[in-house]
Short mmCIF file of C-alpha atoms in Angstrom, two decimals:
data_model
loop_
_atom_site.label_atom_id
_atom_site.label_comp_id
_atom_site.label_asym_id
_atom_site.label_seq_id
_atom_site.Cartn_x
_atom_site.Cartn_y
_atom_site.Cartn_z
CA UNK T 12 30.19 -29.39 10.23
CA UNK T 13 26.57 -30.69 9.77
CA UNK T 14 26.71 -31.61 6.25
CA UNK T 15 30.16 -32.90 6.78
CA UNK T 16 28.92 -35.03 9.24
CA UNK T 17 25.54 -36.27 7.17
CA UNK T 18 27.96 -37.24 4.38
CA UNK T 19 29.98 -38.98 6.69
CA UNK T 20 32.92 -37.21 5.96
CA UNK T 21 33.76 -36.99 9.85
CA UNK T 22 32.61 -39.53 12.78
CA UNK T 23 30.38 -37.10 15.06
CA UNK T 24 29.76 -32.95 14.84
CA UNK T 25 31.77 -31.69 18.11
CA UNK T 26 29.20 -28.50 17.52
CA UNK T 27 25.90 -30.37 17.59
CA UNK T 28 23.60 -29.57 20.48
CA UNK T 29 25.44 -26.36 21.36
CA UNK T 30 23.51 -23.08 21.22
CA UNK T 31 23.85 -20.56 17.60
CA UNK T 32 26.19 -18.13 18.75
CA UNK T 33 23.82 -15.81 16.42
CA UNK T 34 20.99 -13.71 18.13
CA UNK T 35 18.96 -11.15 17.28
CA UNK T 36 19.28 -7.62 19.37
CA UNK T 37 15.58 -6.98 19.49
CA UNK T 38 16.36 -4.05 21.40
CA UNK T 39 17.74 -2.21 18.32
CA UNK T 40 14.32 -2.76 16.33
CA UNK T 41 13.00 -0.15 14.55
CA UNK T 42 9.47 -0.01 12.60
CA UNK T 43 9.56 2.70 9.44
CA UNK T 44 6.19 3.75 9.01
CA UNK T 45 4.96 4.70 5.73
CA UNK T 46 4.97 8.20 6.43
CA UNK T 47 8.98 8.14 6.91
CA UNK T 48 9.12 6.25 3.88
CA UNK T 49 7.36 9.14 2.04
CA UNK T 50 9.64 11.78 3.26
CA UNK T 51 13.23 9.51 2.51
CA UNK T 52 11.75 8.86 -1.01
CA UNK T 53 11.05 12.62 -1.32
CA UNK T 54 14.96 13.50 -0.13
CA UNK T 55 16.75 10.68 -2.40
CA UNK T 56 18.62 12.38 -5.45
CA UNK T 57 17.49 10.24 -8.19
CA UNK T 58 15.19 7.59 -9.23
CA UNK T 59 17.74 5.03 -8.69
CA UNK T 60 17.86 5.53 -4.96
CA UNK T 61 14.31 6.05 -4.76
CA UNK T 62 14.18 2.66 -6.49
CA UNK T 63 17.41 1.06 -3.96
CA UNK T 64 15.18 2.37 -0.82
CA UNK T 65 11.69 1.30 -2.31
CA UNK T 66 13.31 -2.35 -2.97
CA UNK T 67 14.25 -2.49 1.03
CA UNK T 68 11.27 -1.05 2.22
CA UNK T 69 8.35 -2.17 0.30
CA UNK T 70 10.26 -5.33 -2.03
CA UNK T 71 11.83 -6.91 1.45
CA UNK T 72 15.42 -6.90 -0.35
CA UNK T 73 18.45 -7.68 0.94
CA UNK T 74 21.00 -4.68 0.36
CA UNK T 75 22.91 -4.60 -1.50
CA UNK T 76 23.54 -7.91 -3.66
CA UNK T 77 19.85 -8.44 -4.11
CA UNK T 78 19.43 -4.61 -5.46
CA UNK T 79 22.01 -4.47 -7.31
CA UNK T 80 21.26 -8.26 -8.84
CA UNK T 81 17.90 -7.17 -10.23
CA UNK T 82 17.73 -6.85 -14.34
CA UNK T 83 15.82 -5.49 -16.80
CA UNK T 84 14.55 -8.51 -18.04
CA UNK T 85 13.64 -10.09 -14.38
CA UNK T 86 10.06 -7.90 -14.62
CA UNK T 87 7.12 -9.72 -15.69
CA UNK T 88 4.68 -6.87 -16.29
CA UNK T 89 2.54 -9.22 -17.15
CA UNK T 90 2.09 -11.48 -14.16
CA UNK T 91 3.47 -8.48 -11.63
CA UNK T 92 6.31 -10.64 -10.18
CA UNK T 93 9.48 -9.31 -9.65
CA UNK T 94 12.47 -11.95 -9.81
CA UNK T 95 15.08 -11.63 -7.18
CA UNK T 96 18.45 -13.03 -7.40
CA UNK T 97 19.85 -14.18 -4.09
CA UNK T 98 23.48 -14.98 -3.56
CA UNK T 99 23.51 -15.49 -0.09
CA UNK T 100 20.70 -18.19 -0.54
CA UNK T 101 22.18 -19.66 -3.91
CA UNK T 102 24.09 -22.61 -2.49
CA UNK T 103 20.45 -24.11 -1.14
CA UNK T 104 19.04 -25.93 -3.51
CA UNK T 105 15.94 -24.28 -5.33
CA UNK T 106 16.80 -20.96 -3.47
CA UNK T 107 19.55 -19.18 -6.10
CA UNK T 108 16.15 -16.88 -6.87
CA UNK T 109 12.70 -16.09 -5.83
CA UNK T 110 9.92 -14.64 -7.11
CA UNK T 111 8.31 -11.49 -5.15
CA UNK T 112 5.06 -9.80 -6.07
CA UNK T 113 5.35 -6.42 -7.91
CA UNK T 114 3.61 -4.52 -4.28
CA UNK T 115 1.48 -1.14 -5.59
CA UNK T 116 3.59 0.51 -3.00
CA UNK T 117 7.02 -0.53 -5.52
CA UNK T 118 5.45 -0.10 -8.71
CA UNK T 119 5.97 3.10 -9.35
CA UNK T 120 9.77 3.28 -8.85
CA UNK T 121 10.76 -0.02 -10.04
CA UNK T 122 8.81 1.27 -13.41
CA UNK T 123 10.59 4.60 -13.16
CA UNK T 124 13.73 2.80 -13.53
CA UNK T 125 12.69 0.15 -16.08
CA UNK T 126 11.01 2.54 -18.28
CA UNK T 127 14.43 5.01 -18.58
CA UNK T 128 16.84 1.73 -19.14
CA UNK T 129 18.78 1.87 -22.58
CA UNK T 130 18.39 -0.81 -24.80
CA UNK T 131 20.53 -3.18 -24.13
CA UNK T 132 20.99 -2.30 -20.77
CA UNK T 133 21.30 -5.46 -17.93
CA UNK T 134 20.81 -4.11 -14.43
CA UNK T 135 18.38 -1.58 -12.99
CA UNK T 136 20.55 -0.27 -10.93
CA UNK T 137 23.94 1.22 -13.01
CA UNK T 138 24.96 4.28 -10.86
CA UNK T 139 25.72 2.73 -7.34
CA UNK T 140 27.19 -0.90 -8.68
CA UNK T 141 30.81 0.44 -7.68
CA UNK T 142 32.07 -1.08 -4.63
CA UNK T 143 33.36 2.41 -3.54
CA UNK T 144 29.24 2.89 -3.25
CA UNK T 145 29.33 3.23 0.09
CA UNK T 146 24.97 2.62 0.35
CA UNK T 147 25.00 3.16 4.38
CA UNK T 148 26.50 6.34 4.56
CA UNK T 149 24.93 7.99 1.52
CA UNK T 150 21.21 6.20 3.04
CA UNK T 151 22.35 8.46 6.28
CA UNK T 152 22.44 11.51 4.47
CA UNK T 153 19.46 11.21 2.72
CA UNK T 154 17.59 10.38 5.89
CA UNK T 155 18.98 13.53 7.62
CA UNK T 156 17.97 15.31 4.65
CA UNK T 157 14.41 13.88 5.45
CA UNK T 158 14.46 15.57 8.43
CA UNK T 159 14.12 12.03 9.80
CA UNK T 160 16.94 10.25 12.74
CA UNK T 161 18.66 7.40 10.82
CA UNK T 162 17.38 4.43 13.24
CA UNK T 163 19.49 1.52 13.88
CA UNK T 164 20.29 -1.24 10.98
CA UNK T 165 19.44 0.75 8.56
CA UNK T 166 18.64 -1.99 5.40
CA UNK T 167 17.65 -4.31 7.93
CA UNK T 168 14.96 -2.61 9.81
CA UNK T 169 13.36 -1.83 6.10
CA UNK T 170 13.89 -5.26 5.75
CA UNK T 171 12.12 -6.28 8.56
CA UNK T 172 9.44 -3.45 8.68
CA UNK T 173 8.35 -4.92 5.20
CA UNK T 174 7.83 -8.67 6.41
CA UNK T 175 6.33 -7.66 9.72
CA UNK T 176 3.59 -5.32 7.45
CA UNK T 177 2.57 -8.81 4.95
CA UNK T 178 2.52 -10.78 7.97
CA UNK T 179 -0.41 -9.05 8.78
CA UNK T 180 -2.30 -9.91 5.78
CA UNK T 181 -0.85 -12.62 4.30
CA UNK T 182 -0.13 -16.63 5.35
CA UNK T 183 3.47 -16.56 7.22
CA UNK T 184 4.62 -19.26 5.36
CA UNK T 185 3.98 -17.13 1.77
CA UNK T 186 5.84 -13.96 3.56
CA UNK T 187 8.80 -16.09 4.29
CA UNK T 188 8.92 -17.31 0.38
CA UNK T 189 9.01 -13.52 -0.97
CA UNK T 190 11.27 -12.44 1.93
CA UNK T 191 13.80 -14.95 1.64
CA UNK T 192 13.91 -16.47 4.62
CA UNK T 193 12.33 -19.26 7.04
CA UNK T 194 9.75 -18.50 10.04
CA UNK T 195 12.50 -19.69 12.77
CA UNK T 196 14.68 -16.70 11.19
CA UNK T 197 11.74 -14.18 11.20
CA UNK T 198 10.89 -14.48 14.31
CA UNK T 199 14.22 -14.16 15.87
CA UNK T 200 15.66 -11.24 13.66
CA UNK T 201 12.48 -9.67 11.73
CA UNK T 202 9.47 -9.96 13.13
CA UNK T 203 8.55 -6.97 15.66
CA UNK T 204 5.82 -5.87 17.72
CA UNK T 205 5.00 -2.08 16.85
CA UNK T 206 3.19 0.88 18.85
CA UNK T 207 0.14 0.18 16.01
CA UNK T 208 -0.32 -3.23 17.57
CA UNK T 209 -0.63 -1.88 21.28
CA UNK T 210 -2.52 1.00 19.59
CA UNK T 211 -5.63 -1.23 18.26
CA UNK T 212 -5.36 -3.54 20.77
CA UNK T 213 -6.39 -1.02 23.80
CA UNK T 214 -9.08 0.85 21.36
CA UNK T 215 -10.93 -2.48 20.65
CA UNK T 216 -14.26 -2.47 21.79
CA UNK T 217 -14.58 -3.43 25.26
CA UNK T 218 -16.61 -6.24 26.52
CA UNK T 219 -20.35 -5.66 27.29
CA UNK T 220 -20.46 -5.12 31.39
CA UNK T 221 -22.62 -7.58 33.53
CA UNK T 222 -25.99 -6.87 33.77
CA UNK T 223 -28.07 -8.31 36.12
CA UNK T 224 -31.68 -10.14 36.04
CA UNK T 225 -34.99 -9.14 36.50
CA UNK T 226 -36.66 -9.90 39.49
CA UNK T 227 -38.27 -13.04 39.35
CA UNK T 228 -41.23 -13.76 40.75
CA UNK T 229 -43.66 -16.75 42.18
CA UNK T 230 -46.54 -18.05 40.03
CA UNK T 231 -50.21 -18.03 41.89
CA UNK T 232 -49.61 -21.93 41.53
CA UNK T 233 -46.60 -22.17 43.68
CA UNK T 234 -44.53 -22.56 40.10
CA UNK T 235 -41.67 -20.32 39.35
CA UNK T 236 -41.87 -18.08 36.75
CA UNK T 237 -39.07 -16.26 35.70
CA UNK T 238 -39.23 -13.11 33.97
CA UNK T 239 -37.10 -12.05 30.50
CA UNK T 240 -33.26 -12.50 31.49
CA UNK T 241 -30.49 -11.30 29.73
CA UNK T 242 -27.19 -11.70 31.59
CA UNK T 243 -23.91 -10.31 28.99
CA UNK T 244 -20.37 -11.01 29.85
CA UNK T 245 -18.74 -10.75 26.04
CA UNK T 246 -19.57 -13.42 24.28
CA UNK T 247 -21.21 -15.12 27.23
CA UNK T 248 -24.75 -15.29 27.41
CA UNK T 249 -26.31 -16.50 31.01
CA UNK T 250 -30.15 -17.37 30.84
CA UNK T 251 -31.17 -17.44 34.87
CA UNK T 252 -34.34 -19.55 35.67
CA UNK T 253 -35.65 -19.70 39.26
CA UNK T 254 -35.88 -22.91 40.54
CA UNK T 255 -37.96 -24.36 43.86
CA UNK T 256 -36.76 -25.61 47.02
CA UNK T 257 -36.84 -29.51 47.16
CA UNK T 258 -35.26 -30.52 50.33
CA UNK T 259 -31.72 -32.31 49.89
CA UNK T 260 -32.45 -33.28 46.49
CA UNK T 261 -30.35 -31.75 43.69
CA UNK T 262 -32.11 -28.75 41.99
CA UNK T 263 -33.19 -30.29 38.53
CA UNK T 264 -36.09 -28.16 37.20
CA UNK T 265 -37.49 -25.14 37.81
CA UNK T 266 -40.93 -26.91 39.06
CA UNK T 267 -41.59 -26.74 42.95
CA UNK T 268 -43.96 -28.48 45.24
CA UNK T 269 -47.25 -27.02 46.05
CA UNK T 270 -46.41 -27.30 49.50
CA UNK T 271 -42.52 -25.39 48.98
CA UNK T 272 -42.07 -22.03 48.49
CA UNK T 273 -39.73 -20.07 45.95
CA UNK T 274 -35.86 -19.56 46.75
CA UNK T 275 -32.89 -17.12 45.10
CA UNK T 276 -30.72 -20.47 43.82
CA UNK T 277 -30.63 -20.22 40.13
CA UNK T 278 -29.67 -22.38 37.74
CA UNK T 279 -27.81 -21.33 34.87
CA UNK T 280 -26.91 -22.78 31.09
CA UNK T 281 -24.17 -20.67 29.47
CA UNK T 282 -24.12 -20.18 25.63
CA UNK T 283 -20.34 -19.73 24.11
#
């Protein structure tokens, strides 16, 4: 109804302003750690399947018309880019296909597979292109065959494992572009906040405790001297000076009158 509307095929959108009826269940997120990976590429029956999970988990694929799109020729050894045909994105302009690094963590499976193709031979994928494939109940298996608990959305949550990894090492805005998808999107559907991210942030090093100043002490003059200070809250660094008493004047120096004697009020200049 929105591109209706902006080619002024209709007068007004009667949907504009209301709220996307799509929303992401962040409640069924699940995070696939490396070391599940490892055990489900172990249990798959071929290096097709190790190729079809590898593609989820470490390419960011969507399953299964962006597995079953890749070909033989869409490797570029020579650049390490992977090209990835994407029909749900093809009606956008400039999106029909995207380019994705060749990850370490792929290489070895999607070269598996490219290195057995026959000649002549179009798709990487030939054994599960049937739509009788039935990829979410034979993924089940081979997760139970892990040892492993299939977790919810299965394709999806390797999906979004994958982007919430690079987003941790690479610009958002470059993740999106080898994902597929926009930042509004992966933060409502993908993005997830794992146990590692609690994990490092209560072992970080706490922040230095207070610790308080020498005792400062009167000059023979009637000056005040202040000993070495060091006062440490984090990053903030207090240097304490003693000052003198001078009546109802503001404090401004640390110089008193002969006639005055030394007082605790300190004045302090803070270094961030």
């Amino acid at each position: 109804m929105t591109d209706a509307f902006e080619r002024e095929l209709i007068a007004s959108n009667p949907f504009a302003g209301m709220e996307s009826s799509t929303r992401g269940n962040r409640e069924r997120d699940f995070f696939v750690t490396h070391e599940m990976a490892t055990k489900v590429l172990d249990a798959c029956p071929d290096r097709e399947w190790r190729l079809l999970f590898a593609f989820s988990r470490y390419g960011g694929l969507r399953c299964p018309s962006e597995h079953l799109g890749v070909k033989v020729d869409d490797v570029d050894w020579e650049r390490g880019r992977l090209r990835v045909t994407s029909p749900k994105t093809e009606h956008h302009d400039g999106k029909a296909y995207r380019w994705i690094p060749i990850f370490p963590e792929l290489k070895p499976f999607l070269q598996e597979c490219w290195e057995a193709a026959e000649p002549g031979q179009e798709y990487l994928i030939t054994r599960y292109r049937s739509s009788n494939a039935n990829l979410r109940t034979q993924l089940t298996k081979i997760i139970k065959r892990a040892g492993l608990e299939p977790w919810p959305k299965l394709f999806q949550n390797l999906r979004s494992t994958r982007q919430t990894e690079l987003e941790e090492s690479h610009p958002s805005h470059v993740v999106c572009a080898w994902i597929g998808n926009s930042r509004d999107v992966a933060k409502k559907h993908y993005l997830q906040v794992t146990d590692e991210h609690f994990e490092r942030a209560a072992s970080e090093v706490e922040r230095a405790p207070f610790v308080a100043s020498e005792t400062l002490q009167p000059a023979a003059n009637g000056n005040c001297v202040t000993e070495k200070t060091a006062i440490s809250c984090g990053k903030l660094q207090c240097d304490t000076k003693m000052v003198g008493r001078t009546g109802l004047e503001p404090v401004t120096s640390c110089m008193s009158s002969k006639h005055s004697k030394p007082t605790e009020l300190t004045a302090r200049t803070f270094d961030y």
